Amino acid sequence: MDKLKKVLSGQDTEDRSGLSEVVEASSLSWGTRIKGFIACFAIGILCSLLGTVLLWVPRKGLHLFAVFYTFGNIASIGSTIFLMGPVKQLKRMFEPTRLIATIMVLWHNKGLALIFCILQSLALTWYSLSFIPFARDAVKKCFAVCLA
C-alpha cells in the first residue's frame, strides 16, 4: 500500500515507466481520470443491468435489451479510455494478462444472456482494474481477508 501511495503522489523514482507514461500522455490529472472512469463505468454497468432486466418485457424486451446492453458495454469499455487512452488500450488489451478478460467482454450468446451478462461485468471489472496500479492486488487481498 505504501508503494501505491508513493507512485500516486509522484515520490516513487524506481519504476516509473508505466505510471509516468500514463500521466504524461494526458492533460487530465490522475484523480480526474479516476473520477471519469468510475462515472462512465457505473453508468455502463447500470445500463447493462437495466437492459438485462428489460429482456423479459413482452414483445419489445429483446429490442430494449439490445439497446441498453449495447450502450452499457460501450460506456463501460469506453470508461477505460480515461485510464490509458484509446491507442494504448487497444494495444494492451490483447496482452496475456488481459486476454481472457478481453475474450469475455467481446463474446455474446443470446441463449445464456443472463449468465454472460454477469460474467461480462466481472471480466470488464477485472480488465479495468488492470489499468490501475496495484488495484488487482488490493482486490485479491480484500477477498482473501473477507473469505478467510
C-alpha angles and dihedrals in degrees: 000000000000090000090053091052091049093049094047093046092048096243096115111095100168106080108007097146098104102039096035090055090053094047094046094046095062137049091215119093119246091250092052091049092050090050092049090048093050093047095049093042093051092047089049095050092046092051091048092050091047090051091050091051091047090054089087097052108117117256099346097045097098092050093047090047091052093050099044096038092049092047090047092052093048091050093045095047090041090055090070089062086075089062103046110001126251101277097046090045093054091048094048101041092082096050113122093254091057102031097097092046090048092052091049091051093050097043119092129178123182097206095053097036097137095048093046092046089060094042091046092052091049092047092048090049091051091045091050092048089057089070094055112078112252093351094123091050091050092050092048091051091046092053091044090054093045094048096042 
